PDB file of C-alpha atoms and ligand atoms in Angstrom:
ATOM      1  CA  UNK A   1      -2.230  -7.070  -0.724  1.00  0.00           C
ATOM      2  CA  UNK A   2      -2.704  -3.754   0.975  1.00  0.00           C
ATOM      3  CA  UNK A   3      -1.929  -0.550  -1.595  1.00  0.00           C
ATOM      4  CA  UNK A   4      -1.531   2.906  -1.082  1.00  0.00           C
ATOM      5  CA  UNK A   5      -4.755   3.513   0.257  1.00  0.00           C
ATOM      6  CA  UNK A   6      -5.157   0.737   2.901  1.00  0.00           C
ATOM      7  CA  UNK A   7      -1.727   1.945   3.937  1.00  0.00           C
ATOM      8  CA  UNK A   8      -2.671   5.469   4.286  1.00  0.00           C
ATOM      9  CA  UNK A   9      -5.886   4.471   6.143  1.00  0.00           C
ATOM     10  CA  UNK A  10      -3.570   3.003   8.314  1.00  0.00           C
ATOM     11  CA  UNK A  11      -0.759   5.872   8.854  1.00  0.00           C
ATOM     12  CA  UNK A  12      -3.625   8.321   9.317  1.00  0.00           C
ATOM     13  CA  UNK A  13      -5.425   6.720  12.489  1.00  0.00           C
ATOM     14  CA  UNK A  14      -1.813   5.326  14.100  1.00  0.00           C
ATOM     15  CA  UNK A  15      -0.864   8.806  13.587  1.00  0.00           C
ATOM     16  CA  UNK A  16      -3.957  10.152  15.713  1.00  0.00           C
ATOM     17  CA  UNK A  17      -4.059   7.163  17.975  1.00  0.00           C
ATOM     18  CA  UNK A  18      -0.337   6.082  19.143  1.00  0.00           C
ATOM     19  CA  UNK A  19       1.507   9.575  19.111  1.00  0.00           C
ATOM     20  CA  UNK A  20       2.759  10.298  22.003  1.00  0.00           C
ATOM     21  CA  UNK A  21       2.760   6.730  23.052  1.00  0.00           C
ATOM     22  CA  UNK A  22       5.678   5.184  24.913  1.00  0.00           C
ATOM     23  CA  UNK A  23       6.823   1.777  24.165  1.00  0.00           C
ATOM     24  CA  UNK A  24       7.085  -0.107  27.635  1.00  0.00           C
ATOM     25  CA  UNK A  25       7.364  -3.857  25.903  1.00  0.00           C
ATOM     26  CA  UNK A  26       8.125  -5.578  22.712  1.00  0.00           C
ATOM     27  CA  UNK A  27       7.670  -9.114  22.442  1.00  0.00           C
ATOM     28  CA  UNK A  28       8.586 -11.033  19.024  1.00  0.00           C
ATOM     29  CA  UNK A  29       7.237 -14.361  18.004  1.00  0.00           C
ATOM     30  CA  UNK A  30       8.214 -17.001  15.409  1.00  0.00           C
ATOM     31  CA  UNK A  31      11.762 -16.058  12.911  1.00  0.00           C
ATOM     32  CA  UNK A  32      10.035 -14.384   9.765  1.00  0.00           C
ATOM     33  CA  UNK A  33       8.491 -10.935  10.748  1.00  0.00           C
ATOM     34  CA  UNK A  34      11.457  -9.595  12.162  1.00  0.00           C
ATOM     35  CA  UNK A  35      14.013 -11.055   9.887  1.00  0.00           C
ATOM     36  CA  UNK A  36      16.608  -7.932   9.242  1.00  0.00           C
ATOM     37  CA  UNK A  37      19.343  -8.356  12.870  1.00  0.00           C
ATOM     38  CA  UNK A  38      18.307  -9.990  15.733  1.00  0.00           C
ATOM     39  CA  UNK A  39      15.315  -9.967  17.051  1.00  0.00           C
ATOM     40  CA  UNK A  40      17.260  -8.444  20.059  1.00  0.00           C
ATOM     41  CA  UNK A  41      18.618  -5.414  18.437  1.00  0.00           C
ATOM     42  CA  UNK A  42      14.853  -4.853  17.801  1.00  0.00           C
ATOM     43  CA  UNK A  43      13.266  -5.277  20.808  1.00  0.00           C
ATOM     44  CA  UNK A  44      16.343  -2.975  22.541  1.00  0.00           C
ATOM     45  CA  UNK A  45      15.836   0.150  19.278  1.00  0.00           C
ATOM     46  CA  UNK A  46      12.200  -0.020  20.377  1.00  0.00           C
ATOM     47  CA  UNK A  47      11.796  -0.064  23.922  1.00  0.00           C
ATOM     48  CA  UNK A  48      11.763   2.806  25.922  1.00  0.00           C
ATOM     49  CA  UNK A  49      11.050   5.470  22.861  1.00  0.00           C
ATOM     50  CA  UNK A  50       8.232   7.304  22.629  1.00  0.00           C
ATOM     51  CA  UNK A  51       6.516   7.180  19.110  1.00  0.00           C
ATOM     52  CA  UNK A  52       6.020  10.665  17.366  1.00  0.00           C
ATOM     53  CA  UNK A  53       3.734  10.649  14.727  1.00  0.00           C
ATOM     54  CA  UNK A  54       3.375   7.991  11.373  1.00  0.00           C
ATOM     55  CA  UNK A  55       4.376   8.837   8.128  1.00  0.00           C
ATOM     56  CA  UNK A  56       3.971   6.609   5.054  1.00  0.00           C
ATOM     57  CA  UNK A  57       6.218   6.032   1.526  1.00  0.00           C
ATOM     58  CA  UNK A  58       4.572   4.099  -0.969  1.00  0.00           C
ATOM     59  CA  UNK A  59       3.688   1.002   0.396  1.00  0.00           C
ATOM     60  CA  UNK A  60       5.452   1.358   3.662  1.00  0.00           C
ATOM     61  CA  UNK A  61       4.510   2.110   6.992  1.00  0.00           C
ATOM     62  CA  UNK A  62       7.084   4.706   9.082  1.00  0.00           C
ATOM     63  CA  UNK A  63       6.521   4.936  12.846  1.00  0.00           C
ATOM     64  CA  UNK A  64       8.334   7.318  13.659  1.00  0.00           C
ATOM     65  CA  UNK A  65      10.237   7.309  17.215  1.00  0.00           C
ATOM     66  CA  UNK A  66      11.851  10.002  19.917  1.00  0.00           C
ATOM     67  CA  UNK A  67      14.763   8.164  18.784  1.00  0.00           C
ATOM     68  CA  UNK A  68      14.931   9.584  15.744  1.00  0.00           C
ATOM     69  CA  UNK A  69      14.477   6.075  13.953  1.00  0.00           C
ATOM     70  CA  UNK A  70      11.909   4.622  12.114  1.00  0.00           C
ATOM     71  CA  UNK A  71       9.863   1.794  12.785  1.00  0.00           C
ATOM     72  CA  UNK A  72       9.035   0.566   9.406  1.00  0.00           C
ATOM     73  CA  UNK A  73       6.544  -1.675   8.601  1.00  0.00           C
ATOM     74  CA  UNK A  74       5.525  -3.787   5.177  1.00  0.00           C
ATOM     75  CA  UNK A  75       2.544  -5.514   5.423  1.00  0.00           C
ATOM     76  CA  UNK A  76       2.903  -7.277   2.165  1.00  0.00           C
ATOM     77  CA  UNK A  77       0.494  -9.896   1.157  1.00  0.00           C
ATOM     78  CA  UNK A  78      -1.346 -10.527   4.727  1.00  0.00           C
ATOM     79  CA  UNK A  79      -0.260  -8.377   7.179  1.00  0.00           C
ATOM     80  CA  UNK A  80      -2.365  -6.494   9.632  1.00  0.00           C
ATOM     81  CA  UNK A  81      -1.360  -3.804  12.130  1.00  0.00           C
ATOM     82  CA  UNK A  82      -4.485  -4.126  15.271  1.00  0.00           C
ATOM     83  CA  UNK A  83      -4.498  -1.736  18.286  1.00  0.00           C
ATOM     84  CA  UNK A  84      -5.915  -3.480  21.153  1.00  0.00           C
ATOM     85  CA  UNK A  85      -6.215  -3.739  24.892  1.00  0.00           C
ATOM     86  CA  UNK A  86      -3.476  -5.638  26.044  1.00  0.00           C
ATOM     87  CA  UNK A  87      -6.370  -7.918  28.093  1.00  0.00           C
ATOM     88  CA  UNK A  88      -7.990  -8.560  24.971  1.00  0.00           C
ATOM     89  CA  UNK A  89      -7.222 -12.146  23.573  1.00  0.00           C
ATOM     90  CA  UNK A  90      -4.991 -12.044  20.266  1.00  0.00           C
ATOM     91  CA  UNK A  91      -5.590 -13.471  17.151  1.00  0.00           C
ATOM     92  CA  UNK A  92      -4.408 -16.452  15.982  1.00  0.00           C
ATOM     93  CA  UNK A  93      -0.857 -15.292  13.838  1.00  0.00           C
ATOM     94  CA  UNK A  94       0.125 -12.868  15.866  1.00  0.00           C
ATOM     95  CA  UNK A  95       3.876 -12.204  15.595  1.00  0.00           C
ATOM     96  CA  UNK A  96       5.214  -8.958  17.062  1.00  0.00           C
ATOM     97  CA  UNK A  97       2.966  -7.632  20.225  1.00  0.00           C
ATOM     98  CA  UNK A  98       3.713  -3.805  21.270  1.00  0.00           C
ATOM     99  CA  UNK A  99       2.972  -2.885  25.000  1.00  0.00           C
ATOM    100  CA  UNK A 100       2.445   1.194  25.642  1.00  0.00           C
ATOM    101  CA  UNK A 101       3.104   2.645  28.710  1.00  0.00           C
ATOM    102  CA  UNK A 102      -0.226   4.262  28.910  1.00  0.00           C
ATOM    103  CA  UNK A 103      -2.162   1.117  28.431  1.00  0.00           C
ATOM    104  CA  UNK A 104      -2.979  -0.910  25.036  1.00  0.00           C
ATOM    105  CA  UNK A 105      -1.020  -3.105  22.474  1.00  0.00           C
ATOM    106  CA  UNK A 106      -0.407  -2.462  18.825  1.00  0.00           C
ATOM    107  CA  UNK A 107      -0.284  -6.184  17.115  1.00  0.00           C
ATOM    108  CA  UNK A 108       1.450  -7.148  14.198  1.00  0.00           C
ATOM    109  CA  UNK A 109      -0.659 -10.155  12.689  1.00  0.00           C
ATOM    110  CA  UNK A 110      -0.175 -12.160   9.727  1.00  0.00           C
ATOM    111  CA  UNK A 111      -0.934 -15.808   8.543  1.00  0.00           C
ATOM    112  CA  UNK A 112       0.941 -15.536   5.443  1.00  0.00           C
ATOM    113  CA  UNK A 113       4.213 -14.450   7.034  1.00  0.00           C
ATOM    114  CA  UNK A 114       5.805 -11.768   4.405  1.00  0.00           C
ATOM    115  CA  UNK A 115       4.993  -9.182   5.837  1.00  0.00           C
ATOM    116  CA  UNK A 116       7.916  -7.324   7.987  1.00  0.00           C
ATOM    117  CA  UNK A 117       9.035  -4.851  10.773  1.00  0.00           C
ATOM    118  CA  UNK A 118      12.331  -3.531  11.527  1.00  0.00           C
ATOM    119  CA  UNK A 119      14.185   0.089  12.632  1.00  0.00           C
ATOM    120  CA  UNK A 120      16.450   1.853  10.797  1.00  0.00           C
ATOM    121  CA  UNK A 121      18.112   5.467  11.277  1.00  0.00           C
ATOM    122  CA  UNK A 122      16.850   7.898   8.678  1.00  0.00           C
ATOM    123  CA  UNK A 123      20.971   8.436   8.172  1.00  0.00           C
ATOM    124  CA  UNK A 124      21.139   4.935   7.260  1.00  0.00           C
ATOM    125  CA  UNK A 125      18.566   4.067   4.869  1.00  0.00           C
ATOM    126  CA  UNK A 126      20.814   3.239   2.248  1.00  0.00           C
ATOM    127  CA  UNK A 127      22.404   0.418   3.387  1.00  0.00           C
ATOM    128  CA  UNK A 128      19.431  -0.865   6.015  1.00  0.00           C
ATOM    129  CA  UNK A 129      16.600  -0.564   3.760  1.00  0.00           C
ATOM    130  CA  UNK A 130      17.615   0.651   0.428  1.00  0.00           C
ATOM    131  CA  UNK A 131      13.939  -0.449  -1.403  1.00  0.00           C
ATOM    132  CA  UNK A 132      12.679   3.263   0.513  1.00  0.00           C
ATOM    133  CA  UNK A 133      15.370   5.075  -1.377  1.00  0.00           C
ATOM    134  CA  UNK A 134      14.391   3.541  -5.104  1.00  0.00           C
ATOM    135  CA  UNK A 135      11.325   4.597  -4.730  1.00  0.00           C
ATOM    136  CA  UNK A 136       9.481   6.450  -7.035  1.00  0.00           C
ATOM    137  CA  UNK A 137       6.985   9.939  -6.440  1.00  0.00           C
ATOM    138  CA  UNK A 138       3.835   8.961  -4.587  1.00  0.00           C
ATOM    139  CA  UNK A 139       0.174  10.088  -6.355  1.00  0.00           C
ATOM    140  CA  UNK A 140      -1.187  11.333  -3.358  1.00  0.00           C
ATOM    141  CA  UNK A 141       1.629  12.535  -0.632  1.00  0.00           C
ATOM    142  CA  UNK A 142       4.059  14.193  -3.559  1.00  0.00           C
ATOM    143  CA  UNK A 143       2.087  14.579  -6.686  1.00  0.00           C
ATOM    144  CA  UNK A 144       4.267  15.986 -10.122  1.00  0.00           C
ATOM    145  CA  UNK A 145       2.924  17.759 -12.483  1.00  0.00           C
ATOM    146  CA  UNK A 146       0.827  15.649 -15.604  1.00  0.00           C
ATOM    147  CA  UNK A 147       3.613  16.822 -17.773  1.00  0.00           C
ATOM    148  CA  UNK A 148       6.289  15.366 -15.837  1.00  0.00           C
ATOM    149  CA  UNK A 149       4.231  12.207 -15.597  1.00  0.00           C
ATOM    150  CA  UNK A 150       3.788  12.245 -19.551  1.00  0.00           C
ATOM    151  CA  UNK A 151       7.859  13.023 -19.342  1.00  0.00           C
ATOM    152  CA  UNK A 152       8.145   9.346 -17.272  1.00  0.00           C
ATOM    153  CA  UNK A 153       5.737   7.656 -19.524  1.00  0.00           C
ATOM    154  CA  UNK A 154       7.411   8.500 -23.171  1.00  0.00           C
ATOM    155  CA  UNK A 155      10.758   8.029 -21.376  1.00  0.00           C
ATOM    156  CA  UNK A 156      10.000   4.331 -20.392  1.00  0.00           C
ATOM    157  CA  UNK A 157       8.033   2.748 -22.980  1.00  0.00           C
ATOM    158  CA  UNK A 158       6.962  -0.571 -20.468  1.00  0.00           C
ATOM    159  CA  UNK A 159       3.202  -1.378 -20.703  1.00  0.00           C
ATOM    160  CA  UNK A 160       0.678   0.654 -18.733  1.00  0.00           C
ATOM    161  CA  UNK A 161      -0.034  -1.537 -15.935  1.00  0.00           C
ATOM    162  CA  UNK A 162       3.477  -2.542 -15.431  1.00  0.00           C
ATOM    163  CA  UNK A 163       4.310   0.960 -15.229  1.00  0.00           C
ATOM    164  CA  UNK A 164       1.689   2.318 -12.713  1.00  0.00           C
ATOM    165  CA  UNK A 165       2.873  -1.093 -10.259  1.00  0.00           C
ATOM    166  CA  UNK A 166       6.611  -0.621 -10.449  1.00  0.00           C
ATOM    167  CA  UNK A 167       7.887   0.749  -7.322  1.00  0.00           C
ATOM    168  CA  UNK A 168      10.836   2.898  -8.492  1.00  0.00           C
ATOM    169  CA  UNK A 169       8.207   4.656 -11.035  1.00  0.00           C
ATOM    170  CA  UNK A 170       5.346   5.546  -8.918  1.00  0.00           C
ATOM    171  CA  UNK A 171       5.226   4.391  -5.514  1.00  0.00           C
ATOM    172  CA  UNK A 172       2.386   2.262  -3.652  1.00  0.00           C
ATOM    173  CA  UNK A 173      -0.060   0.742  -6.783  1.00  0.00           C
ATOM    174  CA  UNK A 174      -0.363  -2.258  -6.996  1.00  0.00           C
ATOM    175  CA  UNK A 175      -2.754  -4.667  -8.565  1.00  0.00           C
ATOM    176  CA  UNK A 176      -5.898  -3.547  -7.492  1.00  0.00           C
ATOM    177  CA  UNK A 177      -5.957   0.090  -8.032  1.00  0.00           C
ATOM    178  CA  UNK A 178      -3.650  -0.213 -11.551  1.00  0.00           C
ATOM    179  CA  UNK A 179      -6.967  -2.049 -12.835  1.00  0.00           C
ATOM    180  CA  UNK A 180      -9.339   0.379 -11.518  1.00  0.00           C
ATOM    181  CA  UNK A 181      -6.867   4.154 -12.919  1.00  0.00           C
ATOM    182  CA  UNK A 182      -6.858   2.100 -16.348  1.00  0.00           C
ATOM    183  CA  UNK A 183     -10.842   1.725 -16.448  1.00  0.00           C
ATOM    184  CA  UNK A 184     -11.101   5.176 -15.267  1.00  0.00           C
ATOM    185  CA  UNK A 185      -9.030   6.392 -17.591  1.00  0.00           C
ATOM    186  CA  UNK A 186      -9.488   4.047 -20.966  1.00  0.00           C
ATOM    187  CA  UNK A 187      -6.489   2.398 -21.342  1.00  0.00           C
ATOM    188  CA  UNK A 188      -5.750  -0.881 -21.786  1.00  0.00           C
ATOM    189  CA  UNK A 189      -3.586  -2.472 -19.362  1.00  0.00           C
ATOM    190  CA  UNK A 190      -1.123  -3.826 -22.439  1.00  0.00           C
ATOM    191  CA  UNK A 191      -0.832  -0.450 -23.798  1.00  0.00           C
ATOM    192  CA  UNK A 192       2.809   1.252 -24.480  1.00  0.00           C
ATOM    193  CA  UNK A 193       3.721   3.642 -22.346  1.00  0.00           C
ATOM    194  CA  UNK A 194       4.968   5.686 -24.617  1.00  0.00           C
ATOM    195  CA  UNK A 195       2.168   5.323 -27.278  1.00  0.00           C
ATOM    196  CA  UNK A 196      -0.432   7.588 -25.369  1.00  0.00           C
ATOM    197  CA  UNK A 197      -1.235  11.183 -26.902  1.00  0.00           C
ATOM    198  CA  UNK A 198      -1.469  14.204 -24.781  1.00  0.00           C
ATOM    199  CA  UNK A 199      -4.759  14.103 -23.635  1.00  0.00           C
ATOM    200  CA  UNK A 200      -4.585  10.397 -22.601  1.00  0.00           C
ATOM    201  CA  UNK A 201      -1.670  10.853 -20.771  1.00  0.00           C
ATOM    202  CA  UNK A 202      -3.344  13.775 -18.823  1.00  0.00           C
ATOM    203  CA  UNK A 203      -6.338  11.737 -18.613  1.00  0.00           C
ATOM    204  CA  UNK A 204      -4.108   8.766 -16.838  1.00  0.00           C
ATOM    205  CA  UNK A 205      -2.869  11.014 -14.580  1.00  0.00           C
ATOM    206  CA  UNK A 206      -6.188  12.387 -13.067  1.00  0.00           C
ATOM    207  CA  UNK A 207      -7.238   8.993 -13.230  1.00  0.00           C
ATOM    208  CA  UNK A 208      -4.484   7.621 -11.025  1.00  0.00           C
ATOM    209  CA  UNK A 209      -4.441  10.932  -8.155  1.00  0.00           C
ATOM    210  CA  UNK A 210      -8.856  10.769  -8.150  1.00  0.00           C
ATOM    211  CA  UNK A 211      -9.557   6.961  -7.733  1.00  0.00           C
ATOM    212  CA  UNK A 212      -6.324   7.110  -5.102  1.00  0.00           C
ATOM    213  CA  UNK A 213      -8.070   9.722  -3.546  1.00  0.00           C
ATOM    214  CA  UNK A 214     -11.346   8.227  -3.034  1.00  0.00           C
ATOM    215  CA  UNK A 215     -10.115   5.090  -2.117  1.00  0.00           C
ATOM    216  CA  UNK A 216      -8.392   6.662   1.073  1.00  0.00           C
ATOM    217  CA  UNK A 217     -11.652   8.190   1.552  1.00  0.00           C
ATOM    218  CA  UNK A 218     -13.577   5.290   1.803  1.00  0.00           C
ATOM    219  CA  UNK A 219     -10.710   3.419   3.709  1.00  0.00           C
ATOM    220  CA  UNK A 220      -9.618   1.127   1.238  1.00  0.00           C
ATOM    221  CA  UNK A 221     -10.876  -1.869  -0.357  1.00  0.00           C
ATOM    222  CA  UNK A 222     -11.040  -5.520   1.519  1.00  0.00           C
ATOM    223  CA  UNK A 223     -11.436  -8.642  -0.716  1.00  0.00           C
ATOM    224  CA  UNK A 224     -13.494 -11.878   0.276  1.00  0.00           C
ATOM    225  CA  UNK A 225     -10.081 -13.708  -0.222  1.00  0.00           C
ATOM    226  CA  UNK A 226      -8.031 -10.758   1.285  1.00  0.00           C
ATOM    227  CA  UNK A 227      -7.239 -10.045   4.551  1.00  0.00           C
ATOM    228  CA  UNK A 228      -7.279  -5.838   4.637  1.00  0.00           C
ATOM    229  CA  UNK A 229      -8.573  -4.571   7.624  1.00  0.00           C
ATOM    230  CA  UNK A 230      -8.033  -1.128   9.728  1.00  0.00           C
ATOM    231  CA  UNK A 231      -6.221  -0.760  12.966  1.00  0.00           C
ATOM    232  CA  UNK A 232      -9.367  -1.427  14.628  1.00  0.00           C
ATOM    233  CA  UNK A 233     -10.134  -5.001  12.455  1.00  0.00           C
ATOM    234  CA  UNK A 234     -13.003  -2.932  10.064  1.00  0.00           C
ATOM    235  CA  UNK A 235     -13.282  -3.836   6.344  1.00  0.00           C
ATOM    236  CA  UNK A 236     -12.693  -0.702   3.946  1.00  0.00           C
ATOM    237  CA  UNK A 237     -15.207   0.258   1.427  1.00  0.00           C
ATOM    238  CA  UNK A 238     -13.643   0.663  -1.554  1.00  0.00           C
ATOM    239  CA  UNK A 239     -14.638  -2.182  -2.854  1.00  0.00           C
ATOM    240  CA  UNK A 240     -18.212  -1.211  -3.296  1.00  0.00           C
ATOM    241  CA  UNK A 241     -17.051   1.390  -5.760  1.00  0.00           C
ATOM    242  CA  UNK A 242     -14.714  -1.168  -7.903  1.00  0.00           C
ATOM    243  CA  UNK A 243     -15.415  -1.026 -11.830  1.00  0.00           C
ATOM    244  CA  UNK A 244     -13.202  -3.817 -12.760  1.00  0.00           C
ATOM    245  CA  UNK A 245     -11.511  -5.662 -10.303  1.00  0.00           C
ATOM    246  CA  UNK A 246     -12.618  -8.839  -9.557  1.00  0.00           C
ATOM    247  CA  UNK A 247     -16.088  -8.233 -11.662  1.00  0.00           C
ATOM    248  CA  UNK A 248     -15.156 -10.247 -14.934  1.00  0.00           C
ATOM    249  CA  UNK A 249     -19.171 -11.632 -16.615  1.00  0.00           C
ATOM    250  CA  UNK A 250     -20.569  -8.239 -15.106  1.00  0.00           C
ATOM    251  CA  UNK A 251     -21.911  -5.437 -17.334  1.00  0.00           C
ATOM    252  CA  UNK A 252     -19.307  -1.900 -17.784  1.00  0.00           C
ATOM    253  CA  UNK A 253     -20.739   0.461 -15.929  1.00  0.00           C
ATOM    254  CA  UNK A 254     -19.776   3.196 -18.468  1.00  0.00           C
ATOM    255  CA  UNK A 255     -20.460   0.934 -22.052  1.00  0.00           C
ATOM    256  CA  UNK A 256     -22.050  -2.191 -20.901  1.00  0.00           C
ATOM    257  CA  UNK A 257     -20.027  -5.222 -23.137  1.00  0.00           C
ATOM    258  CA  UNK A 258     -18.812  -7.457 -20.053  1.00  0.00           C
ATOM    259  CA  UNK A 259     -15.597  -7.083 -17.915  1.00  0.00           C
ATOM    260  CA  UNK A 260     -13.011  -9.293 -19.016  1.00  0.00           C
ATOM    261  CA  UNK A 261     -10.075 -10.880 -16.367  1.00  0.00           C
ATOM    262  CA  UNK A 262      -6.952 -12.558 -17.821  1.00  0.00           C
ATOM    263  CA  UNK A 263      -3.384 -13.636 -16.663  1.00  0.00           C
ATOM    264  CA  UNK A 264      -1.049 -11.288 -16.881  1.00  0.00           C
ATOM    265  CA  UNK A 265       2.560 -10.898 -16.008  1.00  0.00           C
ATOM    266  CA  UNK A 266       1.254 -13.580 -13.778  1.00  0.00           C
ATOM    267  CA  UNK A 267      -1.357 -11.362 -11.950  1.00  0.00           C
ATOM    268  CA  UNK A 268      -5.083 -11.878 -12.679  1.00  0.00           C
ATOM    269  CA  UNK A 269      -5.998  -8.121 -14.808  1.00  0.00           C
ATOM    270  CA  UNK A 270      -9.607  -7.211 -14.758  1.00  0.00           C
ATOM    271  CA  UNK A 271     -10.682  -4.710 -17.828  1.00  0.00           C
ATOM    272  CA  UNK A 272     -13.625  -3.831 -20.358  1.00  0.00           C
ATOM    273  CA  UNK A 273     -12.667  -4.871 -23.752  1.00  0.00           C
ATOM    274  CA  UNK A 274     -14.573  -1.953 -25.384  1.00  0.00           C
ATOM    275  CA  UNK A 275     -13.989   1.598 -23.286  1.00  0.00           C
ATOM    276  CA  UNK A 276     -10.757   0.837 -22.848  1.00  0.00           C
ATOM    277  CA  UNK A 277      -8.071   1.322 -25.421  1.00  0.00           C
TER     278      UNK A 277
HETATM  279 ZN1  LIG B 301     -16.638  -0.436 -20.819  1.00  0.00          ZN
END
């Protein structure tokens, strides 16, 4: 599932590639990626605007329109967003095709089918998309301080990595990148919140804002059994860079005993059993 950093890959080159862009036609497919109104009400909010720029919250895509809405999008587990000449042949699981004006299509792909687009009004948010008003600061876009972060983390007392993936907390990790802050940092993922001193807590922190940061540098990470890919269809390279995830039987990097993965909460939870604590 894309995370904050596929999703800011993303933002970044829509934001540099489709501003200024004006929607000529919108043509839907299928009943699940546009499933909030009618498919109708969507098409009419979208055509004929001219897209201004792309913003991102958490995990969530904004387009934002001469309209003054949003086109949100939530890729979930499988979507991809592909810019594309509209003569170029599309994908198998393509559900939601965008024409511009000025040539080209942005495609909404996705085999799995929970991923989702829809427009709301900024003014609105509350009742047409209240999950963007619950959530919680984002690491990289609207950093607090490490002693505001320490504030959340004594105040919640939940286990590490369910803290760093719940939405209303922090907004955009999910299962990936909660492994890899924990390595970097030396927590276990079962730890108590509010059980870390001072100087773990501060440690978590820079953990969580650097191994964001790189990530978005190197354009995210894209999984053999994944389906992250840029607007252009190119695999990230985060992956390369991965301590834990998806490396259980390898050597630590930083002590060498061998990287562990177990079921947790339902989610498989990559970790070294001796650096981290
Ligand atoms: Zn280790």
């Amino acid at each position: 599932m894309p995370e904050l950093p596929e999703v800011e890959t993303i933002r970044h080159d829509l934001d540099r590639e489709i501003s200024g862009r004006k929607i000529k036609l919108v043509e839907v497919t299928g009943t699940r990626s546009v499933r909030r109104g009618t498919k109708k009400q969507f098409i009419e909010r979208l055509q004929g605007t001219k897209i201004t720029g792309a913003k991102r919250r958490g995990k969530f895509l904004l387009i934002t329109l001469d309209s003054k809405e949003w086109l949100v999008v939530h890729l979930r587990m499988s979507g991809q967003l592909l810019l594309a000449p509209a003569k170029e042949a599309k994908p198998k699981h393509t559900h939601v095709v965008i024409t511009f004006q000025q040539g080209g299509q942005m495609r909404f792909v996705d085999p799995r089918t929970f991923g989702e687009l829809f427009v709301v009004s900024p003014d609105s948010l509350a009742t047409e998309a209240p999950e963007l008003t619950e959530l919680g600061f984002d690491p990289v876009d609207d950093p607090i301080s490490w002693i505001k972060f320490g504030h959340l983390l004594l105040a919640k007392r939940m286990r590490l990595k369910e803290f760093l993936t719940d939405q209303s907390i922090v907004a955009g990790i999910g299962n990936i990148y909660s492994d890899e802050i924990l390595h970097a940092a030396g927590l276990r993922y079962d730890r108590t919140s509010d059980s870390l001193s001072p100087q773990e807590m501060r440690r978590l922190y820079r953990s969580m804002v650097e191994v964001l940061n790189e990530a978005i540098k190197a354009r995210g990470s894209s999984l053999a059994d994944e389906q992250y890919v840029d607007v252009h269809g190119k695999v990230g390279a985060f992956q390369e860079q991965h301590q834990v995830y998806a490396r259980e039987g390898l050597p630590c990097a930083r002590c060498r005993a061998t990287i562990e993965r177990t079921k947790w909460q339902g989610r498989s939870t990559f970790y070294c059993p001796q650096c981290q604590v």
